[in-house]
Short mmCIF file of C-alpha atoms in Angstrom, two decimals:
data_model
loop_
_atom_site.label_atom_id
_atom_site.label_comp_id
_atom_site.label_asym_id
_atom_site.label_seq_id
_atom_site.Cartn_x
_atom_site.Cartn_y
_atom_site.Cartn_z
CA MET A 1148 19.56 9.82 0.55
CA CYS A 1149 18.15 11.03 -2.30
CA ASN A 1150 19.03 9.71 -5.73
CA LYS A 1151 18.26 8.76 -9.00
CA ILE A 1152 17.34 5.15 -8.08
CA ASN A 1153 15.06 6.55 -5.43
CA LEU A 1154 11.66 6.98 -6.68
CA ARG A 1155 10.25 7.62 -4.03
CA CYS A 1156 11.67 11.38 -4.20
CA TYR A 1157 10.00 11.47 -7.05
CA LEU A 1158 6.66 10.48 -5.73
CA PRO A 1159 5.27 13.87 -3.99
CA PHE A 1160 4.65 15.23 -7.48
CA VAL A 1161 2.70 12.55 -8.22
CA VAL A 1162 0.35 13.15 -5.24
CA SER A 1163 0.68 16.74 -5.33
CA GLN A 1164 -0.55 16.44 -9.00
CA VAL A 1165 -3.08 14.78 -8.21
CA LYS A 1166 -4.38 16.64 -5.35
CA ILE A 1167 -4.05 19.95 -7.54
CA ALA A 1168 -6.10 18.34 -10.09
CA LEU A 1169 -8.45 18.16 -7.72
CA ALA A 1170 -8.80 21.32 -5.92
CA TYR A 1171 -10.87 23.07 -7.89
CA ARG A 1172 -14.38 21.62 -7.96
CA MET A 1173 -16.18 23.71 -10.80
CA ALA A 1174 -12.89 22.84 -12.86
CA PHE A 1175 -13.94 19.32 -12.26
CA PHE A 1176 -17.40 19.09 -13.02
CA VAL A 1177 -17.12 21.07 -15.96
CA ARG A 1178 -14.58 18.21 -17.17
CA ILE A 1179 -16.86 15.65 -16.60
CA LEU A 1180 -19.66 17.15 -18.24
CA SER A 1181 -17.60 17.92 -21.39
CA ASN A 1182 -16.09 15.03 -22.00
CA LEU A 1183 -19.50 12.96 -21.61
CA PHE A 1184 -20.77 15.74 -24.14
CA THR A 1185 -17.89 14.77 -26.59
CA VAL A 1186 -18.42 11.08 -26.38
CA MET A 1187 -22.17 11.52 -27.37
CA ILE A 1188 -22.13 13.94 -30.08
CA THR A 1189 -18.89 11.49 -31.57
CA TRP A 1190 -21.34 8.47 -31.42
CA TYR A 1191 -24.60 10.54 -32.81
CA LEU A 1192 -21.90 11.74 -35.64
CA TRP A 1193 -20.76 8.54 -36.37
CA ASN A 1194 -24.25 6.42 -35.89
CA ALA A 1195 -25.54 8.94 -39.02
CA ILE A 1196 -22.29 8.32 -41.00
CA TYR A 1197 -23.01 4.29 -40.74
CA ARG A 1198 -27.19 4.81 -41.83
CA SER A 1199 -26.59 6.74 -44.47
CA PHE A 1200 -23.98 4.78 -45.81
CA GLY A 1201 -26.27 1.67 -45.94
CA ARG A 1202 -23.47 -1.13 -45.49
CA ALA A 1203 -23.04 -2.94 -42.03
CA THR A 1204 -19.27 -2.18 -42.18
CA MET A 1205 -16.72 0.58 -43.28
CA ASN A 1206 -13.02 -0.25 -43.81
CA GLY A 1207 -13.24 -3.22 -41.77
CA PHE A 1208 -15.15 -1.02 -38.87
CA THR A 1209 -19.24 -2.39 -38.41
CA PHE A 1210 -20.90 0.53 -36.32
CA GLN A 1211 -20.24 -1.62 -32.65
CA GLU A 1212 -16.55 -1.74 -33.70
CA MET A 1213 -16.71 2.00 -34.80
CA ALA A 1214 -18.54 3.61 -31.92
CA THR A 1215 -15.74 1.87 -29.62
CA TYR A 1216 -13.24 2.88 -31.75
CA VAL A 1217 -14.44 6.75 -31.44
CA ILE A 1218 -14.82 6.29 -28.02
CA VAL A 1219 -12.55 4.33 -26.57
CA SER A 1220 -9.99 6.51 -28.38
CA PHE A 1221 -11.28 9.84 -26.60
CA PHE A 1222 -10.74 8.30 -23.53
CA VAL A 1223 -6.98 7.09 -24.10
CA THR A 1224 -6.45 10.86 -25.74
CA VAL A 1225 -7.79 12.01 -22.61
CA MET A 1226 -5.19 9.56 -20.70
CA LEU A 1227 -1.93 10.83 -22.46
CA ALA A 1228 -3.13 14.51 -22.08
CA PRO A 1229 -0.56 15.15 -19.11
CA ALA A 1230 2.31 13.43 -21.25
CA GLN A 1231 2.04 16.62 -23.77
CA ALA A 1232 4.20 17.88 -21.15
CA ASP A 1233 3.37 21.59 -22.34
CA GLU A 1234 4.39 22.93 -18.25
CA VAL A 1235 7.86 22.18 -19.67
CA SER A 1236 8.40 24.49 -22.40
CA TYR A 1237 6.13 27.56 -20.07
CA ALA A 1238 8.65 26.66 -17.97
CA ILE A 1239 11.58 27.68 -19.61
CA ALA A 1240 9.75 30.50 -21.23
CA ASP A 1241 8.34 32.32 -18.15
CA GLY A 1242 11.90 30.89 -15.92
CA SER A 1243 10.32 29.64 -13.36
CA VAL A 1244 11.97 26.84 -14.53
CA ALA A 1245 15.04 27.81 -12.17
CA VAL A 1246 12.97 26.65 -9.26
CA SER A 1247 12.48 22.93 -10.82
CA LEU A 1248 16.17 23.30 -11.10
CA LEU A 1249 16.97 23.92 -7.44
CA ARG A 1250 15.41 20.34 -6.60
CA PRO A 1251 17.80 17.73 -6.23
CA LEU A 1252 15.73 15.53 -9.28
CA ASP A 1253 15.97 14.84 -12.67
CA PHE A 1254 14.54 17.28 -14.55
CA CYS A 1255 12.77 15.11 -16.87
CA GLY A 1256 12.67 12.76 -14.51
CA LEU A 1257 10.95 15.76 -11.86
CA TYR A 1258 8.18 16.27 -15.02
CA LEU A 1259 7.38 12.98 -15.89
CA ALA A 1260 6.59 12.60 -12.39
CA GLN A 1261 3.95 15.32 -12.53
CA SER A 1262 2.71 14.39 -15.76
CA LEU A 1263 2.38 10.76 -14.28
CA GLY A 1264 -0.04 12.73 -11.15
CA GLY A 1265 -2.13 13.61 -14.56
CA PHE A 1266 -2.35 10.48 -15.74
CA LEU A 1267 -3.20 9.13 -12.55
CA VAL A 1268 -6.28 11.37 -12.59
CA ASN A 1269 -7.57 11.23 -16.02
CA THR A 1270 -7.80 7.45 -16.14
CA LEU A 1271 -9.38 6.96 -12.71
CA VAL A 1272 -11.55 9.67 -12.60
CA PHE A 1273 -11.97 11.03 -16.34
CA SER A 1274 -11.82 7.62 -18.24
CA ALA A 1275 -12.49 4.14 -16.55
CA PRO A 1276 -16.02 5.27 -14.96
CA PHE A 1277 -17.21 6.72 -18.30
CA LEU A 1278 -15.69 3.06 -20.23
CA ILE A 1279 -17.53 0.89 -18.07
CA LEU A 1280 -20.89 3.04 -17.90
CA PHE A 1281 -20.86 3.29 -21.27
CA GLY A 1282 -20.17 -0.30 -21.68
CA LYS A 1283 -22.65 -1.12 -19.35
CA MET A 1284 -24.90 0.96 -21.75
CA GLY A 1285 -23.66 -1.71 -24.22
CA LYS A 1286 -22.49 1.51 -26.53
CA LEU A 1287 -19.08 -0.26 -26.85
CA ILE A 1288 -17.87 -3.77 -26.73
CA LEU A 1289 -15.78 -4.77 -23.55
CA PRO A 1290 -12.39 -6.34 -23.80
CA THR A 1291 -11.63 -9.84 -22.19
CA PRO A 1292 -9.57 -9.35 -18.86
CA GLN A 1293 -6.55 -10.35 -20.65
CA ARG A 1294 -7.04 -8.05 -23.84
CA LEU A 1295 -7.58 -5.28 -21.28
CA LEU A 1296 -4.43 -5.53 -19.39
CA LEU A 1297 -2.31 -5.79 -23.01
CA PHE A 1298 -4.29 -2.63 -23.96
CA LEU A 1299 -3.41 -1.10 -20.49
CA ALA A 1300 0.50 -2.39 -21.22
CA SER A 1301 -0.07 -0.49 -24.49
CA VAL A 1302 -1.66 2.89 -23.31
CA GLY A 1303 1.35 3.19 -20.54
CA LEU A 1304 3.85 2.67 -23.51
CA GLY A 1305 1.70 5.20 -25.71
CA TYR A 1306 2.11 7.96 -22.70
CA LEU A 1307 6.19 7.31 -22.83
CA ILE A 1308 6.06 7.92 -26.43
CA MET A 1309 4.27 10.61 -25.74
CA PHE A 1310 6.04 11.96 -23.03
CA TYR A 1311 9.64 11.84 -24.32
CA PHE A 1312 8.73 13.16 -27.62
CA SER A 1313 6.82 16.24 -26.09
CA PHE A 1314 10.19 16.87 -23.78
CA CYS A 1315 12.66 17.08 -26.86
CA PHE A 1316 9.84 18.82 -28.83
CA SER A 1317 9.52 21.68 -25.38
CA MET A 1318 12.82 22.37 -26.60
CA LEU A 1319 12.18 24.01 -29.74
CA VAL A 1320 11.50 26.90 -26.53
CA PHE A 1321 15.01 27.80 -26.99
CA TYR A 1322 14.83 28.88 -30.99
CA THR A 1323 11.52 30.45 -30.76
CA THR A 1324 9.76 32.63 -28.06
CA TYR A 1325 6.13 31.70 -29.85
CA PHE A 1326 6.08 27.98 -27.76
CA PHE A 1327 2.15 28.68 -27.56
CA GLY A 1328 1.89 28.01 -31.32
CA ILE A 1329 4.11 25.06 -32.12
CA ASN A 1330 2.58 23.47 -29.25
CA MET A 1331 -0.76 23.77 -30.85
CA ALA A 1332 0.84 22.62 -33.99
CA LYS A 1333 2.00 19.63 -32.43
CA ALA A 1334 -1.32 18.66 -30.32
CA VAL A 1335 -2.72 18.93 -33.80
CA THR A 1336 -0.23 16.68 -35.45
CA ILE A 1337 -0.66 14.10 -32.81
CA ARG A 1338 -4.34 14.17 -33.09
CA LEU A 1339 -4.10 13.37 -36.80
CA CYS A 1340 -1.49 11.29 -36.45
CA SER A 1341 -1.97 9.48 -33.70
CA GLY A 1342 -5.48 7.82 -34.75
CA ALA A 1343 -7.42 9.51 -32.24
CA LEU A 1344 -9.79 11.37 -34.46
CA ILE A 1345 -10.43 7.82 -36.88
CA PRO A 1346 -8.63 4.49 -37.36
CA LEU A 1347 -5.43 4.82 -39.18
CA SER A 1348 -6.98 2.48 -41.59
CA PHE A 1349 -9.45 5.11 -43.25
CA PHE A 1350 -6.78 7.18 -44.81
CA PRO A 1351 -5.41 6.47 -48.32
CA ASP A 1352 -3.11 3.82 -48.50
CA ALA A 1353 0.05 5.41 -48.77
CA ILE A 1354 -0.60 7.48 -46.10
CA GLU A 1355 -1.74 5.24 -43.80
CA LYS A 1356 1.72 3.46 -44.65
CA MET A 1357 3.34 6.85 -44.08
CA PHE A 1358 1.67 7.16 -40.47
CA SER A 1359 2.61 3.36 -39.54
CA PHE A 1360 5.92 4.48 -39.70
CA LEU A 1361 5.81 7.82 -37.69
CA PRO A 1362 5.90 7.18 -33.80
CA PHE A 1363 2.26 9.20 -33.08
CA SER A 1364 0.19 6.13 -34.42
CA SER A 1365 1.72 3.72 -31.39
CA MET A 1366 0.35 6.47 -28.97
CA VAL A 1367 -3.03 5.99 -29.74
CA TYR A 1368 -4.04 3.36 -32.72
CA THR A 1369 -2.28 0.89 -30.93
CA PRO A 1370 -3.80 -0.05 -27.65
CA VAL A 1371 -6.81 0.99 -29.14
CA MET A 1372 -6.50 -1.76 -31.97
CA ILE A 1373 -5.71 -3.97 -29.00
CA TRP A 1374 -8.88 -3.23 -27.28
CA LEU A 1375 -10.85 -4.05 -30.14
CA GLY A 1376 -8.81 -7.42 -30.58
CA LYS A 1377 -8.05 -6.33 -34.37
CA LEU A 1378 -4.23 -7.20 -33.13
CA GLU A 1379 -3.26 -10.80 -32.59
CA GLY A 1380 -0.29 -13.30 -32.74
CA THR A 1381 2.59 -11.86 -34.77
CA ALA A 1382 0.98 -8.48 -35.04
CA LEU A 1383 0.77 -7.44 -31.39
CA CYS A 1384 4.39 -8.37 -30.66
CA THR A 1385 5.33 -6.47 -33.57
CA GLN A 1386 3.15 -3.11 -32.07
CA PHE A 1387 4.93 -3.79 -28.79
CA VAL A 1388 8.29 -4.21 -29.83
CA ILE A 1389 7.26 -0.76 -32.00
CA GLN A 1390 6.33 0.61 -28.96
CA LEU A 1391 9.41 0.13 -27.09
CA PHE A 1392 11.62 0.89 -29.63
CA TRP A 1393 9.87 4.85 -29.80
CA VAL A 1394 9.87 4.89 -26.22
CA LEU A 1395 13.97 3.72 -26.09
CA ILE A 1396 14.58 6.29 -29.00
CA PHE A 1397 12.70 9.34 -27.55
CA PHE A 1398 14.34 8.27 -24.32
CA VAL A 1399 17.59 9.02 -25.36
CA LEU A 1400 17.22 11.67 -27.67
CA SER A 1401 15.33 13.91 -23.70
CA LYS A 1402 18.52 12.83 -22.48
CA PHE A 1403 20.69 14.74 -25.32
CA CYS A 1404 18.41 17.33 -26.08
CA TRP A 1405 18.30 18.29 -22.62
CA ARG A 1406 21.79 18.19 -21.97
CA ALA A 1407 22.42 20.57 -24.97
CA ALA A 1408 19.81 23.11 -23.54
CA VAL A 1409 21.07 23.48 -20.14
CA ARG A 1410 23.96 25.17 -21.15
CA ARG A 1411 21.63 27.90 -23.10
CA ILE A 1412 19.28 28.50 -20.33
CA THR A 1413 18.99 32.06 -19.20
CA VAL A 1414 17.19 32.99 -16.51
CA LEU A 1415 16.64 36.51 -16.12
CA GLY A 1416 15.58 38.99 -13.40
CA GLY A 1417 14.08 37.69 -10.41
CA MET B 826 33.93 26.65 1.78
CA ILE B 827 32.85 28.56 -1.51
CA ILE B 828 35.26 29.73 -4.28
CA VAL B 829 34.58 31.85 -6.86
CA GLU B 830 37.33 31.84 -9.87
CA HIS B 831 37.59 34.30 -12.78
CA LEU B 832 33.28 33.54 -13.51
CA THR B 833 32.42 35.46 -16.45
CA LYS B 834 28.63 34.59 -17.84
CA GLN B 835 27.65 36.38 -21.11
CA PHE B 836 24.34 36.17 -22.87
CA VAL B 837 23.99 36.46 -27.01
CA THR B 838 20.62 38.31 -27.75
CA VAL B 839 19.26 39.18 -30.29
CA LYS B 840 19.07 43.31 -31.69
CA ARG B 841 15.59 43.96 -32.87
CA SER B 842 15.56 47.29 -34.74
CA HIS B 843 12.20 49.58 -33.63
CA GLY B 844 9.78 50.74 -35.92
CA VAL B 845 7.69 48.89 -38.72
CA ALA B 846 10.50 49.37 -40.91
CA GLY B 847 12.71 47.63 -38.41
CA ALA B 848 10.35 44.91 -37.85
CA VAL B 849 10.17 43.67 -41.47
CA LYS B 850 14.25 44.23 -40.80
CA SER B 851 14.64 41.70 -38.64
CA LEU B 852 12.40 39.50 -39.78
CA PHE B 853 15.44 38.51 -42.19
CA THR B 854 18.33 40.00 -40.79
CA ARG B 855 19.27 39.48 -37.41
CA GLU B 856 22.52 40.89 -35.51
CA LYS B 857 23.55 38.92 -32.26
CA VAL B 858 24.47 41.20 -29.45
CA VAL B 859 26.60 39.43 -26.71
CA LYS B 860 25.80 41.06 -23.38
CA GLU B 861 28.12 40.21 -20.43
CA ALA B 862 26.30 40.15 -17.06
CA VAL B 863 29.25 38.76 -15.00
CA HIS B 864 32.78 39.80 -15.83
CA ASP B 865 35.94 37.74 -14.41
CA ILE B 866 34.23 37.52 -10.32
CA SER B 867 36.47 35.65 -7.94
CA PHE B 868 35.62 35.87 -4.53
CA ARG B 869 36.18 33.64 -1.51
CA ILE B 870 33.55 32.73 1.40
CA GLY B 871 34.08 30.78 4.50
CA ASP B 872 31.99 27.97 6.18
CA GLY B 873 29.33 30.25 8.69
CA GLU B 874 30.25 33.41 7.07
CA VAL B 875 26.80 35.84 6.32
CA VAL B 876 27.76 37.66 2.70
CA GLY B 877 25.74 40.89 1.61
CA TYR B 878 26.03 40.93 -2.44
CA ILE B 879 25.21 44.57 -3.43
CA GLY B 880 25.02 45.82 -6.76
CA SER B 881 22.67 48.20 -8.56
CA ASN B 882 19.87 46.86 -10.69
CA GLY B 883 21.34 45.06 -13.37
CA ALA B 884 24.62 44.77 -11.89
CA GLY B 885 24.89 40.85 -12.56
CA LYS B 886 24.07 39.63 -8.51
CA SER B 887 21.00 37.03 -9.56
CA THR B 888 23.16 35.87 -12.58
CA THR B 889 26.25 35.21 -10.13
CA ILE B 890 23.74 33.48 -7.64
CA LYS B 891 22.21 31.47 -10.07
CA MET B 892 25.60 29.88 -11.27
CA MET B 893 26.60 29.29 -7.89
CA THR B 894 23.10 27.42 -7.30
CA GLY B 895 24.03 25.65 -10.68
CA ILE B 896 21.15 27.16 -12.41
CA LEU B 897 23.28 28.53 -14.94
CA VAL B 898 26.48 27.40 -16.72
CA PRO B 899 29.00 30.07 -16.41
CA THR B 900 30.68 31.26 -19.93
CA SER B 901 34.03 30.47 -18.66
CA GLY B 902 35.62 30.56 -15.06
CA THR B 903 34.76 27.62 -11.87
CA VAL B 904 32.12 28.24 -8.81
CA GLU B 905 32.99 25.13 -6.32
CA VAL B 906 30.86 24.98 -3.25
CA ASP B 907 32.44 22.68 -0.27
CA GLY B 908 34.20 20.87 -3.36
CA ILE B 909 31.90 20.29 -6.16
CA GLU B 910 31.06 23.00 -9.42
CA PRO B 911 27.13 22.76 -9.03
CA TYR B 912 26.43 23.36 -12.60
CA ARG B 913 28.14 20.01 -13.15
CA LYS B 914 27.03 18.23 -10.25
CA ARG B 915 23.27 19.96 -9.91
CA GLU B 916 21.25 17.64 -8.17
CA GLU B 917 24.36 16.85 -5.67
CA ASN B 918 24.36 20.30 -4.57
CA ALA B 919 21.23 20.74 -4.63
CA ARG B 920 20.59 18.76 -1.79
CA ARG B 921 22.81 20.66 0.40
CA ILE B 922 21.78 24.40 -0.36
CA GLY B 923 18.50 26.26 0.12
CA VAL B 924 17.96 29.11 -1.72
CA VAL B 925 15.14 31.95 -1.83
CA PHE B 926 14.35 33.86 -4.77
CA GLY B 927 11.95 37.33 -3.33
CA GLN B 928 10.54 37.29 -6.74
CA ARG B 929 9.76 33.80 -7.43
CA THR B 930 8.26 31.41 -5.35
CA GLN B 931 8.96 27.70 -5.11
CA LEU B 932 6.08 26.39 -3.22
CA TRP B 933 3.31 24.43 -4.99
CA TRP B 934 0.39 26.98 -5.66
CA ASP B 935 -2.69 25.30 -5.58
CA LEU B 936 -1.24 23.28 -3.00
CA PRO B 937 -1.94 24.23 1.08
CA LEU B 938 1.02 25.71 2.27
CA ALA B 939 1.49 22.79 4.88
CA ASP B 940 1.03 19.91 1.78
CA THR B 941 4.42 22.07 0.63
CA PHE B 942 6.32 21.13 3.43
CA LEU B 943 5.43 17.67 3.26
CA VAL B 944 6.00 17.65 -0.62
CA LEU B 945 9.72 18.95 0.44
CA ARG B 946 10.29 16.61 3.53
CA GLU B 947 9.98 13.59 0.97
CA ILE B 948 12.10 15.22 -1.75
CA TYR B 949 14.79 15.54 0.91
CA GLN B 950 14.04 12.60 2.50
CA VAL B 951 14.09 14.34 6.13
CA PRO B 952 13.50 12.07 8.72
CA GLN B 953 10.05 12.42 10.55
CA LYS B 954 11.71 13.62 14.23
CA GLU B 955 13.91 16.06 12.39
CA PHE B 956 11.37 17.00 10.16
CA ARG B 957 9.04 17.79 13.43
CA GLU B 958 11.32 19.74 15.35
CA ARG B 959 12.53 21.89 12.38
CA MET B 960 9.28 22.77 11.56
CA ASP B 961 8.60 23.91 14.96
CA PHE B 962 11.83 25.62 15.29
CA LEU B 963 10.42 27.41 12.20
CA TYR B 964 6.83 27.90 12.69
CA ASP B 965 7.99 29.62 15.75
CA LEU B 966 10.77 31.77 14.51
CA LEU B 967 8.84 33.45 11.19
CA GLY B 968 5.26 32.88 12.67
CA ILE B 969 3.79 30.38 10.07
CA GLY B 970 0.97 28.40 11.77
CA ASP B 971 -1.63 30.84 11.69
CA PHE B 972 -1.53 30.46 7.19
CA GLU B 973 -0.48 26.78 7.27
CA ASN B 974 -3.98 25.61 5.73
CA SER B 975 -4.31 28.52 3.31
CA SER B 976 -3.83 27.36 -0.35
CA VAL B 977 -0.38 29.26 -1.33
CA ARG B 978 -2.47 30.97 -4.21
CA THR B 979 -3.74 32.82 -0.76
CA LEU B 980 -1.13 34.33 0.88
CA SER B 981 0.13 37.87 1.44
CA LEU B 982 3.36 38.64 0.16
CA GLY B 983 4.50 38.82 3.62
CA GLN B 984 3.11 35.22 4.47
CA ARG B 985 4.78 33.84 1.56
CA MET B 986 7.94 35.04 2.09
CA ARG B 987 8.52 33.86 5.60
CA ALA B 988 6.71 30.30 4.02
CA ASP B 989 9.31 30.24 0.94
CA LEU B 990 12.46 30.96 3.88
CA ALA B 991 10.65 28.06 5.87
CA ALA B 992 10.66 25.81 2.69
CA ALA B 993 14.38 26.33 1.95
CA LEU B 994 15.54 25.80 5.06
CA LEU B 995 13.70 22.78 5.75
CA HIS B 996 16.57 20.24 4.89
CA ASN B 997 18.72 22.19 6.84
CA PRO B 998 21.06 23.36 3.76
CA LYS B 999 24.70 24.15 4.74
CA VAL B 1000 24.68 27.00 2.28
CA LEU B 1001 21.68 29.40 2.28
CA TYR B 1002 21.33 31.92 -1.05
CA LEU B 1003 18.48 34.53 -0.69
CA ASP B 1004 18.39 36.58 -3.71
CA GLU B 1005 16.23 39.94 -2.41
CA PRO B 1006 14.17 37.84 0.26
CA THR B 1007 13.01 41.36 1.58
CA ILE B 1008 11.63 43.29 -1.40
CA GLY B 1009 8.25 44.61 -0.81
CA LEU B 1010 7.80 43.45 2.60
CA ASP B 1011 6.88 45.58 5.61
CA VAL B 1012 8.99 46.88 8.69
CA LEU B 1013 7.74 43.56 10.92
CA VAL B 1014 8.23 40.97 8.23
CA LYS B 1015 11.11 41.86 7.55
CA ASP B 1016 12.23 41.93 11.73
CA LYS B 1017 11.26 38.27 11.15
CA ILE B 1018 12.93 37.38 8.46
CA ARG B 1019 16.22 38.79 9.70
CA GLY B 1020 15.83 37.11 12.99
CA ALA B 1021 15.27 33.84 11.31
CA ILE B 1022 18.91 34.43 9.33
CA ARG B 1023 20.50 35.14 12.09
CA GLU B 1024 19.06 32.05 14.29
CA MET B 1025 19.73 30.22 11.27
CA ASN B 1026 23.19 31.37 11.00
CA LYS B 1027 23.82 31.12 14.91
CA SER B 1028 22.26 27.69 15.75
CA PHE B 1029 23.27 25.73 12.46
CA GLY B 1030 26.29 27.44 11.21
CA THR B 1031 24.35 28.04 7.84
CA THR B 1032 26.53 30.16 5.33
CA VAL B 1033 24.17 33.00 4.13
CA ILE B 1034 24.59 34.74 0.44
CA LEU B 1035 22.25 37.62 0.50
CA THR B 1036 21.88 39.73 -2.08
CA THR B 1037 19.65 43.18 -1.21
CA HIS B 1038 18.68 46.48 -1.91
CA ASP B 1039 17.64 47.41 1.62
CA LEU B 1040 20.75 48.49 2.94
CA VAL B 1041 19.39 47.54 6.62
CA ASP B 1042 19.53 44.07 5.98
CA ILE B 1043 23.73 44.09 5.11
CA GLU B 1044 24.11 46.45 8.23
CA GLU B 1045 22.31 44.20 10.31
CA LEU B 1046 23.39 40.76 9.49
CA CYS B 1047 26.82 40.69 7.40
CA GLY B 1048 30.36 40.67 8.43
CA HIS B 1049 31.29 40.17 5.00
CA ILE B 1050 30.57 42.57 1.54
CA ILE B 1051 30.96 41.95 -1.94
CA ILE B 1052 30.14 44.89 -3.71
CA ILE B 1053 29.63 44.18 -8.10
CA ASP B 1054 28.88 47.07 -10.77
CA GLU B 1055 28.71 46.58 -14.50
CA GLY B 1056 29.40 42.88 -13.62
CA LYS B 1057 33.04 43.37 -12.32
CA LYS B 1058 33.92 43.15 -8.58
CA ILE B 1059 34.80 46.43 -6.99
CA TYR B 1060 34.63 45.60 -3.47
CA ASP B 1061 35.35 42.29 -1.01
CA GLY B 1062 35.39 43.00 2.63
CA ASP B 1063 33.85 43.72 5.68
CA LEU B 1064 31.49 47.13 6.22
CA GLU B 1065 34.21 49.22 8.73
CA HIS B 1066 36.72 49.16 6.09
CA LEU B 1067 34.60 50.00 3.39
CA LYS B 1068 33.44 53.00 5.15
CA CYS B 1069 36.53 53.68 6.06
CA GLU B 1070 38.09 53.51 2.22
CA TYR B 1071 35.12 55.76 1.18
CA GLN B 1072 35.10 58.14 4.00
CA GLU B 1073 31.32 58.11 5.12
CA ALA B 1074 29.68 57.21 8.22
CA ASP B 1075 27.00 55.17 6.81
CA LEU B 1076 26.42 52.07 4.24
CA THR B 1077 23.78 54.03 2.34
CA SER B 1078 25.99 56.99 1.39
CA VAL B 1079 28.91 54.66 0.80
CA VAL B 1080 26.58 52.98 -1.63
CA LYS B 1081 25.27 55.87 -3.05
CA LYS B 1082 28.87 57.11 -3.75
CA ILE B 1083 29.99 54.21 -5.93
CA TYR B 1084 26.69 53.39 -7.39
CA ARG B 1085 27.34 57.43 -8.97
CA LYS B 1086 30.38 56.77 -10.06
CA GLY B 1087 29.70 53.86 -12.42
CA GLU B 1088 26.85 55.98 -13.58
CA ALA B 1089 29.72 59.04 -14.46
CA ALA B 1090 32.02 56.01 -16.12
CA HIS B 1091 28.65 55.15 -17.93
CA VAL B 1092 28.39 58.63 -19.33
#
């Protein structure tokens, strides 16, 4: 029998999401191309910035490190994208949440499993090959195997933070019908505050400090800094503890939000 | 055994005034309106019964079904399905029931149909042998074989509804809830759906709760009829008794009589 501990029941959601991601051929190739273009454009942009800047390092980043930062953070963003879990708010808003509620599974767990399918595809198909390719081309610094493992662990934690944060955030759909707008606002906030665009150390001190107290920096900035080897020893441990802390906070919060939300669900008609 | 007692569900909506002035006004003041979709309904359904749950559009049928399946939490009153309250133990209840919402699909839109069945097999942990037997049975009954490899989004409505019914029956549920399972279907597909419902009820003793606007469904399938109007129960009993009570020879006339009465009471 299926219960919460039995993860096998959630596995088909992971698998079916992988199949869905690969179901449309054109979309698949367009995604690959658009990823390539975005990376190339950012690379040339920073190349130009460093040339006109005239000095070898900027805020402690050499050009090679900066190129690595923007490329790796781009792919971390790609890997984390499914954790935005926009489907949760859409499903609640259009009533298709009814179908998910008919499954003998934990609601949040079901959506986590689905988003993990996307995470697998985005990591193995849309990120890893490109990171290896750019590494071989000498465009970015490759980490040692040990650092790579730490990076992956940190991405995993960042993923969970983003997922549970987004899940809590989705519950706002009960208070507003304009969820498209608030989802956009959330995505933009995350992009800016997580270090997905530029390293957080490029911001003025006060703002950098503020960002480090927010959960967003644990999503992208921390793993990329681990890749770069800029976090080591105690600093590294501290960041892992902070990541774990946020996972726990949002996990508990998501349970709480969901329990409050479920009473407000109204599925009208069909 | 399903026991529904004093079941009530209220929805709170915000009243909006029309026109530009109204739109501006509703930015600042909001008037809340409480709508009672289901009002103090009680009934009992025994194991193995096929129950027709009818009422005019907006009478509260779907809302009742959603509380019985555990999707909605009642405002007051209780539902008990085999000793558990579905909205309290949603997951446990979901394992024992099958549901078809005629206007929504529970199939995976982008996947071939056969994949959906495999996913469901995993979710409900149906043993391989049982799964094969049940699939053969349902494929035969509903004629699904021809389109099992098509993506769900390419299925016609008739095919999709048959597939949805098969998906709901895969884990041999004790209770089957059907919310307008024959909506928009042609005569032959309707026959297939009804045949499958009858067969499941006969061979496995599945309890069936059915809402529909097609009264032929009711006449052919249901031994027990519950009629609601404006969220209140107005009839609970068998077909013969219903015809007697309203002094009509056929169900259509009875139902028309009841709905008109409801309308008149409104005006």
